[in-house]
Amino acid sequence: MDKKSVLQQAESVTFEVVADEAILIDINTGTYFSLNEIGTEFWEMLDGRQTIEQQAATLAAKYEVAPEMVVSDLLELAEEMAKDNLITIS
């Protein structure tokens, strides 16, 4: 996985946003994952249409931080999600 990867939410994952945080549950395995506000925004972008780099640019502009820093953080989060089969990578 790299910044050019395109990610999508796995079909088996359901989520609920509560107070700016998301709770993800894989209904097949029972795997539970929670996300902070920015992680939740990233999760909601995972529609299989944008690269991680494009998503990072959107978040960097919104929060006025360096895009490179956001790319690094998103890649780390995406790797964790991928380990738990919460996302698919194309």
PDB file of C-alpha atoms in Angstrom:
ATOM      1  CA  MET A   1       0.000   0.000   0.000  1.00  0.00           C
ATOM      2  CA  ASP A   2       1.216   3.491  -0.827  1.00  0.00           C
ATOM      3  CA  LYS A   3      -0.119   7.016  -1.305  1.00  0.00           C
ATOM      4  CA  LYS A   4      -1.429   6.096  -4.775  1.00  0.00           C
ATOM      5  CA  SER A   5      -3.578   3.268  -3.384  1.00  0.00           C
ATOM      6  CA  VAL A   6      -7.344   3.557  -3.646  1.00  0.00           C
ATOM      7  CA  LEU A   7      -9.249   2.201  -0.670  1.00  0.00           C
ATOM      8  CA  GLN A   8     -12.826   1.186  -0.094  1.00  0.00           C
ATOM      9  CA  GLN A   9     -14.794   0.193   2.983  1.00  0.00           C
ATOM     10  CA  ALA A  10     -15.178  -3.582   3.182  1.00  0.00           C
ATOM     11  CA  GLU A  11     -18.749  -4.698   2.522  1.00  0.00           C
ATOM     12  CA  SER A  12     -18.839  -6.655   5.780  1.00  0.00           C
ATOM     13  CA  VAL A  13     -18.171  -3.556   7.897  1.00  0.00           C
ATOM     14  CA  THR A  14     -20.904  -1.508   9.463  1.00  0.00           C
ATOM     15  CA  PHE A  15     -20.277   1.749  11.265  1.00  0.00           C
ATOM     16  CA  GLU A  16     -21.964   4.277  13.468  1.00  0.00           C
ATOM     17  CA  VAL A  17     -20.819   7.821  14.188  1.00  0.00           C
ATOM     18  CA  VAL A  18     -21.227   8.883  17.803  1.00  0.00           C
ATOM     19  CA  ALA A  19     -20.024  12.316  18.961  1.00  0.00           C
ATOM     20  CA  ASP A  20     -17.584  12.791  16.038  1.00  0.00           C
ATOM     21  CA  GLU A  21     -16.113   9.305  16.455  1.00  0.00           C
ATOM     22  CA  ALA A  22     -16.857   6.214  14.409  1.00  0.00           C
ATOM     23  CA  ILE A  23     -17.303   2.706  15.703  1.00  0.00           C
ATOM     24  CA  LEU A  24     -16.589   0.086  13.017  1.00  0.00           C
ATOM     25  CA  ILE A  25     -17.658  -3.530  13.338  1.00  0.00           C
ATOM     26  CA  ASP A  26     -16.927  -6.313  10.882  1.00  0.00           C
ATOM     27  CA  ILE A  27     -20.146  -8.326  11.003  1.00  0.00           C
ATOM     28  CA  ASN A  28     -18.356 -11.471   9.801  1.00  0.00           C
ATOM     29  CA  THR A  29     -15.616 -11.535  12.440  1.00  0.00           C
ATOM     30  CA  GLY A  30     -16.857  -9.248  15.195  1.00  0.00           C
ATOM     31  CA  THR A  31     -13.713  -7.132  14.852  1.00  0.00           C
ATOM     32  CA  TYR A  32     -14.265  -3.771  16.525  1.00  0.00           C
ATOM     33  CA  PHE A  33     -12.383  -0.588  15.626  1.00  0.00           C
ATOM     34  CA  SER A  34     -12.858   3.003  16.758  1.00  0.00           C
ATOM     35  CA  LEU A  35     -11.799   6.192  14.994  1.00  0.00           C
ATOM     36  CA  ASN A  36     -11.335   9.772  16.136  1.00  0.00           C
ATOM     37  CA  GLU A  37     -12.869  12.708  14.264  1.00  0.00           C
ATOM     38  CA  ILE A  38     -10.245  12.864  11.512  1.00  0.00           C
ATOM     39  CA  GLY A  39     -10.163   9.080  11.183  1.00  0.00           C
ATOM     40  CA  THR A  40     -13.941   9.180  10.797  1.00  0.00           C
ATOM     41  CA  GLU A  41     -13.661  11.733   7.987  1.00  0.00           C
ATOM     42  CA  PHE A  42     -11.092   9.497   6.290  1.00  0.00           C
ATOM     43  CA  TRP A  43     -13.364   6.459   6.700  1.00  0.00           C
ATOM     44  CA  GLU A  44     -16.250   8.309   5.091  1.00  0.00           C
ATOM     45  CA  MET A  45     -14.010   9.114   2.078  1.00  0.00           C
ATOM     46  CA  LEU A  46     -13.233   5.442   1.415  1.00  0.00           C
ATOM     47  CA  ASP A  47     -15.493   4.991  -1.591  1.00  0.00           C
ATOM     48  CA  GLY A  48     -12.985   3.506  -4.029  1.00  0.00           C
ATOM     49  CA  ARG A  49     -12.643   6.708  -6.073  1.00  0.00           C
ATOM     50  CA  GLN A  50      -9.728   8.692  -4.602  1.00  0.00           C
ATOM     51  CA  THR A  51      -6.144   7.860  -3.754  1.00  0.00           C
ATOM     52  CA  ILE A  52      -4.832   8.210  -0.220  1.00  0.00           C
ATOM     53  CA  GLU A  53      -2.812  11.164  -1.500  1.00  0.00           C
ATOM     54  CA  GLN A  54      -5.968  12.930  -2.732  1.00  0.00           C
ATOM     55  CA  GLN A  55      -7.790  12.257   0.540  1.00  0.00           C
ATOM     56  CA  ALA A  56      -4.791  13.559   2.485  1.00  0.00           C
ATOM     57  CA  ALA A  57      -4.787  16.775   0.445  1.00  0.00           C
ATOM     58  CA  THR A  58      -8.453  17.342   1.300  1.00  0.00           C
ATOM     59  CA  LEU A  59      -7.867  16.786   5.015  1.00  0.00           C
ATOM     60  CA  ALA A  60      -4.635  18.819   5.027  1.00  0.00           C
ATOM     61  CA  ALA A  61      -6.419  21.809   3.501  1.00  0.00           C
ATOM     62  CA  LYS A  62      -9.282  21.543   5.982  1.00  0.00           C
ATOM     63  CA  TYR A  63      -7.015  21.314   9.034  1.00  0.00           C
ATOM     64  CA  GLU A  64      -4.221  23.529   7.639  1.00  0.00           C
ATOM     65  CA  VAL A  65      -1.413  21.009   8.057  1.00  0.00           C
ATOM     66  CA  ALA A  66       1.269  19.660   5.721  1.00  0.00           C
ATOM     67  CA  PRO A  67      -0.130  17.110   3.242  1.00  0.00           C
ATOM     68  CA  GLU A  68       2.960  14.893   3.694  1.00  0.00           C
ATOM     69  CA  MET A  69       2.204  14.529   7.395  1.00  0.00           C
ATOM     70  CA  VAL A  70      -1.400  13.589   6.668  1.00  0.00           C
ATOM     71  CA  VAL A  71      -0.341  11.030   4.037  1.00  0.00           C
ATOM     72  CA  SER A  72       1.926   9.371   6.585  1.00  0.00           C
ATOM     73  CA  ASP A  73      -0.819   9.253   9.224  1.00  0.00           C
ATOM     74  CA  LEU A  74      -3.425   7.940   6.773  1.00  0.00           C
ATOM     75  CA  LEU A  75      -1.088   5.225   5.518  1.00  0.00           C
ATOM     76  CA  GLU A  76      -0.480   4.096   9.090  1.00  0.00           C
ATOM     77  CA  LEU A  77      -4.214   4.034   9.825  1.00  0.00           C
ATOM     78  CA  ALA A  78      -4.985   2.258   6.549  1.00  0.00           C
ATOM     79  CA  GLU A  79      -2.394  -0.434   7.323  1.00  0.00           C
ATOM     80  CA  GLU A  80      -4.114  -1.087  10.664  1.00  0.00           C
ATOM     81  CA  MET A  81      -7.513  -1.251   8.976  1.00  0.00           C
ATOM     82  CA  ALA A  82      -6.184  -3.585   6.288  1.00  0.00           C
ATOM     83  CA  LYS A  83      -4.805  -5.979   8.932  1.00  0.00           C
ATOM     84  CA  ASP A  84      -8.323  -6.283  10.326  1.00  0.00           C
ATOM     85  CA  ASN A  85      -9.884  -6.609   6.841  1.00  0.00           C
ATOM     86  CA  LEU A  86     -11.927  -3.441   7.328  1.00  0.00           C
ATOM     87  CA  ILE A  87     -10.945  -2.067   3.914  1.00  0.00           C
ATOM     88  CA  THR A  88     -10.176  -3.306   0.429  1.00  0.00           C
ATOM     89  CA  ILE A  89      -7.224  -1.967  -1.570  1.00  0.00           C
ATOM     90  CA  SER A  90      -7.068  -1.394  -5.301  1.00  0.00           C
TER      91      SER A  90
END
